């Protein structure tokens, strides 16, 4: 980010002002937006260097890097907004590798006419999420597209983390007999966003589960349990994540529907919209696959963490040449939990 | 809390399954047709056949709106959609039903036709109001449940004087299809009767199947426990040599049905002499068309598009599946050429279709063999 110090100009109008093309044009207006909004909110020594890139200290281990673009609509939803979501989502991707996240970059594509007040709310939410997670947003970029060519704001974040020696997690390491653990209820994020969009109201509101999971992961790694795979079941939901792992590992799975938690209002909203919660996005849950003898120990550690209180063993990995993910339904029958067929759900993450 | 419900459901299901196993005579086979796609979906989604003894067999019926739509009808919709100035509106699943020449409405849309997916007929009216210079056609499909909303829309359009709205009417009738199935000669021992359709038409229209064809009918809701309970009631009727219409879904279905909805439909529609169904062929008195006084809203007349019957894809067994004669896995291209991503036949399109339901939920059964 630039460190141009503009001569005095009127401060940005965060009450009634809107994004203009000039805010992405590289001139004074852009510098002002960066200084008065981004630099102020994200405030940290790396960002303050003010060069084209952030110069970071040497890391003490292998590096993990992951990137994710966020295009959620609506931008604000119960339990979060696109800002904290874009921080949590990318931190989680790095955390699922077993790494401790350190730095983030953030790139914004703003639509001309977008309210500065909303942008400010989003940026401040990002700053808070990063601070809570102990991660620095060290570099960034802003572009503005003409009105009608964006959807308010799109945010791309990249995270870098470091992984300590001896940890190897990968989607192809699941073995027959391994246990599958899930850190809590499913479908909360997707249905929070969708129900807001569809203007559905329920007795109990549906709140997104968006959260940074790296401290939960750290506790799990510290437990010494033989962890093989960690994944966060975001877009495509639990079903998609498990199918990906099954495919990568060349194994099948057998799940117990009764151990997969779905909150009442989420279930009702899914029913209403004809959706299966197994395919609905989560933003604060993880799936862990571990050696069977360590499952109890791991479960205990997960339940002791605030983000894993409702953790459960939901099934196990088994030999299956077809790589089918199957489930004993709550009625006691068997079914396949297949890849999602047909249309994608609307944009929710 | 959901947990508790699930536990209870599981316990209850086990209890009903035990009764079924106890009461079903090992000397008999019980061939039960679930007419509705909603039941097909529930059965597959919850793996209910695993809870039944081998001699209790469920046969999928034709009650899946997009499944029974013949190719020629989708062709007609595509022809309409491609006319300059036309906006064609339809429900989501209809967009993916295969038509002639490897087309679907979805593909026609990608090639430039203005096809819009809608959730309710009110959406169609709104599109018509917002686009007075365009012709807005609703590709209306479905059984008795989707007919009343179409009737409401037509009446509303008439009241508003909305001139640029019309419908391509493909509303069909459940009892006529059940007649056709029974006349077709498939060996059946009873029907699991429709849930939502019956809330509209009531239980009375099924009585003829009990009295004249000796077929027990149990109307059931779409919850998996409803289906289990209906199976038990059917087995009891069969064991007692009774043939009656029983209503498991009393929380929503009466003998007379929804008289208001029936009157509304009757005001707007009349029965066609015959209508072609996929699988069942031309079935007399099995579908609806607009009454004379609403004929101005009939897209077939307004745009002069004739229905042309088209044979199904050669390899596709949808016809036999819809008649209850074959199972999805007996189709040679099931799961290979024909998958939910690339459906060849209509039964692979919607999750209520027999092939899609079996593919998505049950195909481990063959592969295990
Ligand atoms: S598998 Fe496909 S082609 Fe075969 S019967 Fe089913 S829908 Fe038709």
XYZ file of C-alpha atoms and ligand atoms in Angstrom:
726
model
C 0.000 0.000 0.000
C 1.125 3.480 -0.741
C 2.425 5.875 1.850
C 1.838 9.034 -0.138
C 1.013 11.789 2.268
C -1.517 13.969 0.590
C -1.643 17.630 1.324
C -4.618 18.520 3.390
C -7.858 17.381 1.861
C -11.265 17.029 3.362
C -11.556 13.748 5.259
C -13.582 11.044 3.583
C -17.289 11.289 4.225
C -17.990 7.968 5.877
C -21.583 8.947 6.547
C -23.007 9.850 3.192
C -20.071 9.240 0.825
C -19.811 6.601 -1.848
C -17.064 4.791 -3.690
C -16.014 6.647 -6.827
C -13.943 5.507 -9.767
C -11.109 7.702 -8.520
C -10.820 5.584 -5.368
C -9.180 2.910 -7.467
C -7.296 5.108 -9.895
C -3.998 5.343 -8.033
C -4.198 9.041 -7.327
C -4.824 11.130 -4.302
C -8.334 9.850 -3.731
C -7.046 6.303 -3.533
C -4.270 7.249 -1.156
C -6.811 8.950 1.017
C -9.035 5.879 1.127
C -6.061 3.723 2.027
C -4.834 6.029 4.748
C -8.112 6.954 6.320
C -9.666 3.548 6.159
C -7.467 0.538 5.503
C -4.192 1.626 7.096
C -6.005 2.920 10.131
C -8.094 -0.191 10.653
C -5.422 -2.793 9.897
C -2.678 -0.839 11.647
C 0.475 -2.961 12.044
C 4.227 -2.427 11.499
C 4.389 -4.497 8.279
C 1.626 -2.583 6.587
C 3.124 0.660 7.853
C 6.321 0.000 5.849
C 4.347 1.447 2.985
C 6.221 -0.314 0.186
C 4.990 -2.342 -2.759
C 5.284 -5.479 -0.702
C 5.547 -6.305 2.985
C 8.942 -7.373 4.234
C 8.439 -10.176 6.746
C 10.826 -11.762 9.264
C 12.199 -15.274 8.604
C 9.762 -18.023 9.468
C 10.558 -20.953 11.721
C 9.216 -23.816 9.651
C 7.616 -24.824 6.387
C 5.257 -22.237 4.972
C 1.650 -22.813 4.001
C -0.182 -20.409 1.763
C -3.811 -20.285 0.681
C -6.090 -17.832 -1.082
C -9.818 -17.387 -1.283
C -12.221 -14.928 -2.908
C -15.396 -13.898 -1.141
C -18.505 -12.836 -2.986
C -21.275 -13.337 -0.469
C -24.655 -11.699 -0.947
C -26.093 -10.151 1.213
C -22.889 -8.568 2.514
C -24.189 -8.422 6.078
C -25.919 -11.379 7.656
C -26.793 -12.623 11.127
C -23.551 -13.580 12.818
C -21.157 -11.831 10.463
C -20.416 -10.040 7.239
C -18.190 -10.411 4.200
C -15.343 -8.751 6.128
C -14.876 -11.194 8.979
C -15.837 -14.042 6.660
C -12.950 -13.210 4.345
C -10.518 -13.310 7.264
C -11.883 -16.470 8.868
C -12.199 -18.369 5.610
C -8.588 -17.977 4.601
C -7.198 -18.478 8.085
C -9.151 -21.729 8.206
C -7.725 -22.943 4.920
C -4.224 -22.516 6.298
C -5.196 -23.990 9.649
C -6.568 -27.134 7.971
C -3.025 -27.837 6.825
C -1.982 -27.844 10.446
C -0.306 -24.460 10.175
C -0.414 -21.464 12.478
C -1.612 -18.489 10.401
C 0.625 -15.398 10.561
C -0.117 -12.936 7.783
C -2.918 -12.006 5.463
C -3.197 -9.979 2.310
C -6.483 -8.408 1.313
C -7.569 -7.279 -2.153
C -10.813 -5.384 -2.634
C -12.865 -4.981 -5.756
C -15.313 -2.196 -5.031
C -18.300 -1.220 -7.094
C -18.682 2.419 -7.949
C -21.445 3.895 -5.812
C -20.950 1.518 -2.886
C -21.548 3.287 0.408
C -18.386 4.236 2.268
C -20.243 3.672 5.536
C -20.765 0.035 4.617
C -17.219 -0.333 3.399
C -16.031 1.023 6.708
C -18.142 -1.465 8.616
C -16.715 -4.289 6.543
C -13.107 -3.166 6.905
C -13.467 -2.711 10.628
C -14.987 -6.150 10.912
C -11.982 -7.573 9.048
C -9.614 -5.717 11.333
C -11.362 -7.062 14.406
C -11.368 -10.610 13.077
C -7.669 -10.425 12.241
C -6.806 -8.943 15.622
C -8.822 -11.570 17.478
C -7.028 -14.250 15.516
C -3.626 -12.713 16.136
C -2.949 -12.350 12.432
C -1.630 -9.256 10.610
C -3.067 -7.939 7.388
C 0.248 -6.887 5.869
C -0.522 -5.885 2.302
C -3.474 -5.155 0.103
C -4.934 -3.712 -3.048
C -8.029 -1.818 -4.088
C -9.708 -1.619 -7.472
C -12.962 0.035 -8.397
C -15.243 -1.258 -11.144
C -18.050 0.684 -12.792
C -21.477 0.611 -11.286
C -23.306 -2.535 -12.301
C -20.107 -4.517 -12.837
C -19.677 -5.700 -9.259
C -21.897 -6.533 -6.333
C -20.876 -3.911 -3.786
C -17.614 -5.473 -2.749
C -15.608 -8.596 -3.502
C -12.713 -9.457 -1.206
C -9.822 -11.775 -1.913
C -7.586 -12.708 0.977
C -4.402 -14.745 1.034
C -2.995 -16.218 4.207
C 0.497 -17.400 5.034
C 1.132 -19.689 7.950
C 3.913 -21.779 9.314
C 3.760 -25.411 10.131
C 5.926 -27.065 12.721
C 7.984 -30.130 12.035
C 6.390 -33.525 12.168
C 2.916 -32.473 11.098
C 1.570 -33.870 7.851
C -2.105 -33.537 7.121
C -3.492 -34.357 3.712
C -6.749 -35.388 2.102
C -5.205 -38.616 0.802
C -4.211 -40.014 4.197
C -7.549 -41.395 5.401
C -7.350 -45.139 6.030
C -9.968 -47.805 6.540
C -10.885 -47.906 10.204
C -10.135 -44.233 10.871
C -12.760 -42.230 12.726
C -14.441 -39.138 11.311
C -15.073 -36.276 13.733
C -17.100 -33.126 13.174
C -16.734 -30.037 15.362
C -20.414 -29.056 15.611
C -23.723 -28.449 13.846
C -23.915 -28.118 10.065
C -25.615 -25.722 7.683
C -25.653 -22.656 9.943
C -23.714 -20.276 7.730
C -25.403 -21.157 4.449
C -28.882 -20.982 5.903
C -28.173 -17.737 7.784
C -27.301 -16.144 4.456
C -30.028 -17.816 2.421
C -32.828 -17.226 4.886
C -31.854 -13.578 5.040
C -31.933 -13.392 1.257
C -35.277 -15.148 1.028
C -36.631 -12.959 3.797
C -37.549 -15.930 5.885
C -38.078 -15.431 9.570
C -38.036 -18.099 12.207
C -38.788 -18.118 15.899
C -35.107 -18.548 16.580
C -32.869 -16.643 14.186
C -30.250 -18.568 12.238
C -26.772 -17.229 12.932
C -23.728 -17.851 10.776
C -21.041 -19.949 12.435
C -18.212 -17.958 10.844
C -15.121 -18.289 13.048
C -11.372 -18.748 12.856
C -10.551 -22.327 13.749
C -6.788 -22.203 14.154
C -6.785 -22.275 17.954
C -9.027 -25.331 17.910
C -6.652 -26.918 15.419
C -3.663 -26.052 17.606
C -5.294 -27.768 20.566
C -6.028 -30.809 18.443
C -2.443 -30.991 17.223
C -1.154 -30.600 20.756
C -3.259 -33.537 21.912
C -0.857 -35.869 20.164
C -3.692 -37.754 18.456
C -2.732 -39.251 15.098
C -4.525 -36.784 12.853
C -4.591 -37.637 9.173
C -6.953 -35.134 7.556
C -8.455 -31.797 8.534
C -10.909 -29.953 6.309
C -13.419 -27.187 6.756
C -16.675 -28.079 5.021
C -17.434 -24.749 3.352
C -19.012 -24.486 -0.096
C -20.771 -27.732 -0.971
C -21.106 -28.590 2.717
C -20.146 -31.679 4.662
C -21.169 -34.044 1.860
C -18.823 -32.454 -0.652
C -15.893 -32.339 1.764
C -16.264 -35.996 2.688
C -16.552 -37.032 -0.955
C -13.377 -35.122 -1.749
C -11.499 -36.867 1.030
C -12.904 -40.266 0.057
C -11.808 -39.740 -3.518
C -8.340 -38.506 -2.611
C -7.816 -41.363 -0.183
C -9.382 -44.039 -2.386
C -11.607 -45.161 0.476
C -15.287 -45.179 1.391
C -17.049 -43.860 4.459
C -19.988 -44.852 6.616
C -21.702 -42.055 8.501
C -24.388 -42.058 11.176
C -27.024 -39.452 10.412
C -28.143 -39.360 14.045
C -24.721 -38.106 15.146
C -24.666 -35.217 12.677
C -26.103 -32.218 14.389
C -28.480 -29.857 12.577
C -29.990 -27.010 14.577
C -33.779 -26.845 14.536
C -34.233 -23.577 12.626
C -31.611 -24.632 10.058
C -33.452 -27.880 9.532
C -36.761 -26.052 9.128
C -35.303 -23.564 6.648
C -33.719 -26.374 4.628
C -37.004 -28.218 4.557
C -38.755 -25.089 3.361
C -36.291 -24.408 0.557
C -35.925 -28.063 -0.377
C -32.259 -28.247 0.586
C -30.280 -30.967 2.299
C -28.199 -29.528 5.171
C -25.417 -31.937 4.225
C -24.762 -29.724 1.200
C -25.068 -26.364 2.902
C -21.958 -24.271 3.615
C -20.297 -23.924 7.003
C -17.689 -21.321 7.925
C -16.713 -22.317 11.428
C -16.668 -26.105 11.461
C -14.048 -28.697 10.721
C -13.923 -32.354 9.874
C -11.086 -34.378 11.361
C -10.036 -37.876 10.456
C -7.856 -39.667 12.936
C -6.586 -43.092 13.894
C -9.347 -45.054 15.657
C -7.431 -45.499 18.906
C -7.068 -41.724 19.286
C -10.667 -40.724 18.563
C -11.784 -40.471 22.177
C -8.813 -38.396 23.197
C -9.257 -36.070 20.234
C -12.972 -35.723 20.875
C -12.304 -34.719 24.454
C -9.863 -32.013 23.389
C -12.257 -30.695 20.761
C -15.134 -30.533 23.203
C -12.997 -28.619 25.655
C -12.533 -25.827 23.091
C -15.248 -23.170 22.776
C -15.546 -23.776 19.015
C -15.788 -27.526 19.380
C -18.195 -27.980 22.249
C -20.648 -29.927 20.121
C -18.062 -32.143 18.469
C -18.997 -35.727 17.707
C -17.710 -38.835 16.012
C -19.927 -39.053 12.943
C -18.639 -42.139 11.222
C -15.658 -44.045 9.983
C -13.538 -44.629 6.943
C -13.868 -48.016 5.304
C -12.547 -49.932 2.382
C -14.605 -49.332 -0.728
C -13.303 -49.531 -4.268
C -16.094 -47.187 -5.381
C -15.230 -44.575 -2.800
C -18.877 -44.255 -1.769
C -19.737 -42.063 1.177
C -22.697 -43.837 2.749
C -24.875 -43.051 5.699
C -27.148 -44.928 8.066
C -30.144 -42.607 8.007
C -32.015 -41.539 11.092
C -34.622 -44.134 10.188
C -32.017 -46.872 10.108
C -31.801 -47.370 6.328
C -28.760 -46.824 4.190
C -28.154 -44.220 1.517
C -25.357 -42.710 -0.457
C -24.283 -39.193 0.398
C -23.366 -38.230 -3.119
C -21.543 -35.366 -4.749
C -23.856 -32.461 -5.317
C -25.639 -32.864 -8.644
C -27.115 -30.109 -10.722
C -27.092 -26.466 -9.872
C -24.869 -24.773 -7.380
C -26.589 -23.014 -4.579
C -26.541 -19.232 -4.746
C -23.398 -17.409 -3.658
C -23.007 -17.718 0.053
C -19.299 -17.653 0.783
C -33.975 -30.313 19.984
C -33.449 -32.108 16.727
C -31.470 -34.893 18.397
C -34.449 -36.056 20.362
C -36.718 -36.105 17.313
C -34.234 -38.126 15.387
C -33.859 -40.602 18.166
C -37.599 -40.931 18.422
C -37.996 -41.269 14.661
C -35.395 -43.993 14.602
C -37.050 -45.879 17.448
C -40.492 -45.563 15.903
C -39.216 -46.668 12.507
C -37.644 -49.722 14.106
C -40.901 -50.475 15.825
C -42.938 -50.216 12.602
C -40.294 -52.206 10.710
C -40.583 -54.966 13.297
C -44.374 -55.026 12.885
C -43.995 -55.198 9.119
C -41.523 -58.066 9.374
C -43.827 -59.841 11.784
C -47.036 -59.360 9.828
C -45.810 -59.804 6.248
C -46.389 -63.411 5.295
C -43.242 -65.087 3.962
C -45.443 -66.973 1.520
C -46.501 -63.808 -0.277
C -44.845 -61.008 -2.161
C -46.195 -57.554 -1.573
C -45.748 -55.340 -4.615
C -46.564 -51.818 -3.538
C -46.425 -48.830 -5.821
C -45.649 -45.447 -4.384
C -47.317 -43.223 -6.935
C -45.613 -39.969 -5.984
C -42.103 -38.816 -6.632
C -42.185 -37.274 -3.171
C -42.496 -40.754 -1.717
C -39.829 -42.114 -4.058
C -37.518 -39.432 -2.749
C -38.305 -40.121 0.918
C -37.847 -43.872 0.426
C -34.443 -43.401 -1.201
C -33.311 -40.538 0.999
C -33.919 -42.533 4.177
C -32.997 -45.937 2.764
C -36.389 -47.325 3.742
C -36.091 -50.457 1.630
C -33.365 -51.591 4.055
C -36.009 -51.703 6.757
C -38.312 -53.998 4.774
C -38.251 -57.757 4.300
C -37.252 -58.921 0.804
C -40.796 -59.888 -0.108
C -42.104 -56.368 0.432
C -41.163 -54.568 -2.769
C -41.627 -50.935 -3.556
C -42.287 -50.030 -7.169
C -41.788 -46.451 -8.235
C -44.797 -44.856 -9.873
C -45.137 -42.040 -12.402
C -45.950 -39.248 -9.944
C -43.012 -37.043 -10.818
C -44.125 -34.017 -12.827
C -41.074 -33.596 -15.020
C -40.689 -37.355 -15.530
C -44.018 -37.803 -17.271
C -43.555 -34.832 -19.571
C -43.047 -36.278 -23.062
C -40.208 -34.991 -25.234
C -42.664 -33.364 -27.626
C -43.958 -31.103 -24.857
C -40.507 -29.833 -23.985
C -39.837 -29.324 -27.707
C -42.949 -27.202 -27.841
C -41.725 -25.070 -24.946
C -38.335 -24.634 -26.588
C -39.946 -23.608 -29.870
C -41.923 -21.003 -27.955
C -38.900 -19.790 -26.024
C -37.014 -19.227 -29.265
C -39.711 -17.016 -30.764
C -38.630 -13.387 -30.880
C -40.109 -11.354 -28.041
C -41.080 -14.331 -25.898
C -40.052 -14.821 -22.263
C -40.662 -18.410 -21.205
C -41.053 -18.976 -17.448
C -40.914 -22.340 -15.732
C -40.067 -24.228 -12.540
C -36.427 -25.168 -12.028
C -36.386 -28.896 -12.770
C -38.181 -28.420 -16.062
C -35.143 -26.564 -17.368
C -33.084 -29.740 -17.472
C -35.499 -32.191 -19.103
C -33.969 -33.564 -22.303
C -35.739 -32.561 -25.514
C -35.085 -33.393 -29.174
C -31.712 -32.652 -30.713
C -29.818 -32.816 -27.384
C -31.569 -29.629 -26.304
C -32.952 -28.632 -22.946
C -34.554 -25.353 -21.955
C -31.313 -24.628 -20.136
C -29.328 -25.051 -23.344
C -31.828 -23.014 -25.323
C -31.329 -20.307 -22.720
C -27.545 -20.485 -23.061
C -28.014 -20.094 -26.817
C -29.966 -16.902 -26.318
C -33.601 -17.793 -25.636
C -35.096 -15.841 -22.740
C -35.995 -18.630 -20.310
C -36.545 -17.734 -16.681
C -36.721 -19.950 -13.654
C -39.521 -18.990 -11.315
C -40.628 -20.092 -7.850
C -44.285 -19.187 -8.085
C -46.861 -18.145 -10.653
C -46.864 -14.710 -9.036
C -43.304 -14.281 -10.356
C -44.641 -14.863 -13.867
C -47.321 -12.220 -13.502
C -44.746 -9.771 -12.258
C -42.482 -10.443 -15.237
C -45.467 -9.906 -17.534
C -46.337 -6.606 -15.856
C -42.731 -5.434 -15.977
C -42.321 -6.306 -19.662
C -45.472 -5.096 -21.420
C -43.777 -5.163 -24.818
C -42.838 -8.861 -24.464
C -44.944 -12.034 -24.572
C -44.607 -13.885 -21.270
C -45.464 -17.599 -21.399
C -45.687 -19.855 -18.376
C -44.741 -23.455 -19.107
C -47.208 -24.907 -16.593
C -46.580 -28.474 -15.490
C -47.506 -30.673 -12.598
C -50.236 -32.662 -10.891
C -53.208 -31.377 -8.937
C -51.024 -29.537 -6.425
C -49.560 -27.088 -8.919
C -52.791 -26.504 -10.803
C -54.553 -24.137 -8.366
C -51.712 -21.565 -8.444
C -51.859 -21.598 -12.245
C -55.624 -21.088 -12.099
C -55.135 -18.157 -9.734
C -52.633 -16.582 -12.116
C -54.933 -16.926 -15.108
C -57.834 -15.386 -13.231
C -55.642 -12.593 -11.970
C -54.358 -11.881 -15.478
C -57.941 -11.750 -16.729
C -58.966 -9.403 -13.933
C -56.026 -7.111 -14.570
C -56.428 -7.244 -18.324
C -52.862 -8.508 -18.618
C -52.685 -9.178 -22.353
C -49.101 -10.383 -22.736
C -49.449 -13.399 -20.432
C -50.301 -16.925 -21.511
C -49.726 -20.510 -20.402
C -48.540 -23.655 -22.095
C -50.751 -25.969 -20.109
C -49.449 -29.403 -19.163
C -51.318 -29.969 -15.937
C -52.129 -33.632 -15.504
C -54.430 -35.730 -13.344
C -53.337 -38.369 -10.866
C -56.340 -40.729 -10.901
C -56.204 -40.988 -14.707
C -52.573 -42.071 -14.509
C -53.417 -44.683 -11.878
C -56.080 -46.057 -14.202
C -53.552 -46.245 -17.003
C -51.069 -48.075 -14.788
C -53.637 -50.653 -13.739
C -54.941 -51.082 -17.291
C -51.343 -51.542 -18.414
C -51.297 -54.806 -16.520
C -48.404 -54.357 -14.085
C -48.845 -56.773 -11.203
C -49.517 -54.684 -8.105
C -50.889 -55.442 -4.676
C -51.545 -51.910 -3.508
C -50.797 -48.209 -3.758
C -49.198 -45.760 -1.414
C -51.450 -42.842 -2.301
C -50.250 -39.284 -2.922
C -49.722 -36.824 -0.094
C -49.989 -33.272 -1.393
C -52.184 -34.162 -4.363
C -54.685 -35.727 -1.969
C -54.899 -32.594 0.141
C -56.454 -31.022 -2.956
C -58.530 -33.819 -4.485
C -59.338 -35.688 -1.259
C -59.383 -39.438 -0.781
C -62.609 -40.084 -2.619
C -61.181 -40.261 -6.176
C -59.174 -43.353 -5.175
C -62.185 -45.326 -4.048
C -62.751 -46.716 -7.528
C -59.346 -48.420 -7.409
C -60.398 -50.284 -4.307
C -63.878 -51.177 -5.488
C -63.252 -51.872 -9.165
C -59.665 -53.034 -9.280
C -59.471 -54.545 -5.813
C -56.429 -52.429 -4.999
C -55.807 -51.277 -1.455
C -54.802 -47.617 -1.309
C -53.234 -45.930 1.704
C -52.747 -42.181 1.441
C -49.524 -41.192 3.173
C -47.603 -38.046 4.020
C -44.079 -37.472 2.710
C -42.310 -38.041 6.024
C -40.443 -41.346 6.086
C -42.466 -42.542 9.072
C -45.662 -41.872 7.118
C -44.390 -44.136 4.380
C -43.480 -46.913 6.829
C -46.887 -46.690 8.460
C -48.624 -46.798 5.072
C -46.693 -49.920 4.129
C -47.826 -51.598 7.334
C -51.457 -50.639 6.695
C -51.243 -51.956 3.128
C -49.806 -55.258 4.313
C -52.674 -55.593 6.769
C -55.247 -54.935 4.061
C -53.612 -57.453 1.759
C -53.415 -60.081 4.497
C -57.091 -59.527 5.355
C -58.027 -59.536 1.654
C -59.468 -56.093 2.088
C -59.298 -53.390 -0.575
C -60.065 -50.001 0.892
C -58.914 -46.452 0.768
C -57.242 -45.688 4.059
C -55.905 -42.351 5.065
C -52.661 -42.296 7.001
C -52.307 -38.560 6.296
C -55.378 -37.422 8.226
C -53.491 -34.393 9.477
C -53.911 -32.908 5.981
C -56.270 -34.988 3.861
C -60.061 -35.321 4.025
C -62.408 -37.378 1.879
C -63.613 -34.344 -0.034
C -60.317 -32.526 -0.293
C -59.993 -28.803 -0.730
C -63.310 -27.799 -2.266
C -62.300 -24.202 -2.791
C -59.242 -25.181 -4.791
C -61.280 -27.682 -6.773
C -63.876 -25.042 -7.637
C -61.178 -22.629 -8.705
C -59.535 -25.190 -10.982
C -62.897 -26.157 -12.397
C -63.699 -22.561 -13.173
C -60.547 -22.086 -15.251
C -59.809 -25.523 -16.674
C -61.606 -28.402 -18.308
C -60.502 -31.955 -18.964
C -58.761 -32.712 -22.257
C -60.027 -35.652 -24.304
C -56.585 -37.194 -24.174
C -53.024 -36.274 -23.333
C -49.767 -37.977 -24.090
C -47.679 -39.014 -21.103
C -44.155 -40.241 -21.220
C -44.335 -43.955 -20.581
C -48.088 -44.218 -20.415
C -48.782 -43.065 -23.959
C -51.974 -41.227 -24.768
C -54.243 -41.396 -21.730
C -57.897 -40.369 -22.056
C -59.185 -37.601 -19.789
C -55.814 -37.311 -18.076
C -54.961 -33.628 -18.361
C -56.413 -30.149 -18.322
C -56.785 -27.318 -20.776
C -58.130 -23.809 -20.385
C -61.876 -23.369 -20.671
C -63.283 -21.544 -23.665
C -63.636 -18.240 -21.808
C -59.945 -18.292 -20.856
C -58.779 -19.641 -24.212
C -57.142 -16.308 -24.950
C -54.477 -17.254 -22.393
C -53.662 -20.518 -24.132
C -50.169 -20.234 -25.602
C -50.744 -23.173 -27.953
C -53.535 -21.245 -29.636
C -52.003 -17.806 -29.379
C -48.778 -18.869 -31.085
C -50.225 -21.642 -33.212
C -47.808 -24.314 -32.047
C -48.969 -27.850 -32.575
C -47.958 -30.706 -30.350
C -45.787 -33.185 -32.218
C -45.162 -36.536 -30.543
C -41.510 -37.589 -30.492
C -40.211 -41.059 -29.618
C -37.949 -41.371 -26.550
C -34.199 -41.853 -26.781
C -33.585 -45.431 -27.937
C -31.551 -46.580 -24.964
C -33.811 -44.982 -22.366
C -36.104 -47.161 -20.266
C -38.005 -44.290 -18.685
C -41.253 -45.429 -20.272
C -41.084 -48.892 -18.712
C -39.917 -47.423 -15.404
C -42.839 -45.003 -15.310
C -45.224 -47.885 -15.928
C -43.680 -49.756 -13.010
C -42.367 -52.507 -15.273
C -38.666 -51.905 -14.872
C -36.228 -50.591 -12.314
C -33.646 -47.906 -13.032
C -30.760 -50.343 -12.737
C -32.238 -52.342 -15.617
C -31.535 -49.504 -18.000
C -28.301 -50.224 -19.851
C -27.106 -46.645 -19.754
C -27.992 -45.996 -16.097
C -25.086 -44.393 -14.291
C -22.812 -44.489 -17.320
C -24.153 -42.430 -20.199
C -27.076 -41.206 -18.127
C -26.282 -39.441 -14.828
C -27.824 -36.511 -12.961
C -25.171 -34.237 -14.480
C -26.081 -35.398 -17.987
C -29.568 -36.868 -17.950
C -30.627 -38.761 -21.060
C -34.138 -39.518 -19.840
C -36.542 -37.479 -17.779
C -36.362 -39.834 -14.775
C -32.762 -38.768 -14.150
C -33.601 -35.058 -13.857
C -35.418 -34.347 -10.635
C -34.609 -35.858 -7.251
C -38.149 -37.251 -7.355
C -37.375 -39.200 -10.505
C -36.806 -42.921 -9.997
C -33.437 -42.946 -11.769
C -32.058 -39.834 -10.091
C -33.196 -41.019 -6.665
C -31.636 -44.414 -7.167
C -28.433 -42.914 -8.540
C -28.026 -40.340 -5.807
C -29.016 -42.458 -2.830
C -29.059 -46.132 -3.634
C -26.559 -47.134 -6.264
C -24.223 -48.758 -3.745
C -26.685 -51.641 -3.735
C -25.769 -52.859 -7.242
C -22.121 -52.088 -6.898
C -21.991 -54.153 -3.767
C -23.215 -57.192 -5.684
S -31.117 -44.191 -16.574
Fe -31.537 -42.438 -17.848
S -31.888 -43.246 -19.860
Fe -32.053 -44.943 -18.414
S -34.218 -45.035 -17.904
Fe -33.274 -43.739 -16.390
S -33.504 -41.686 -17.196
Fe -33.902 -43.079 -18.897
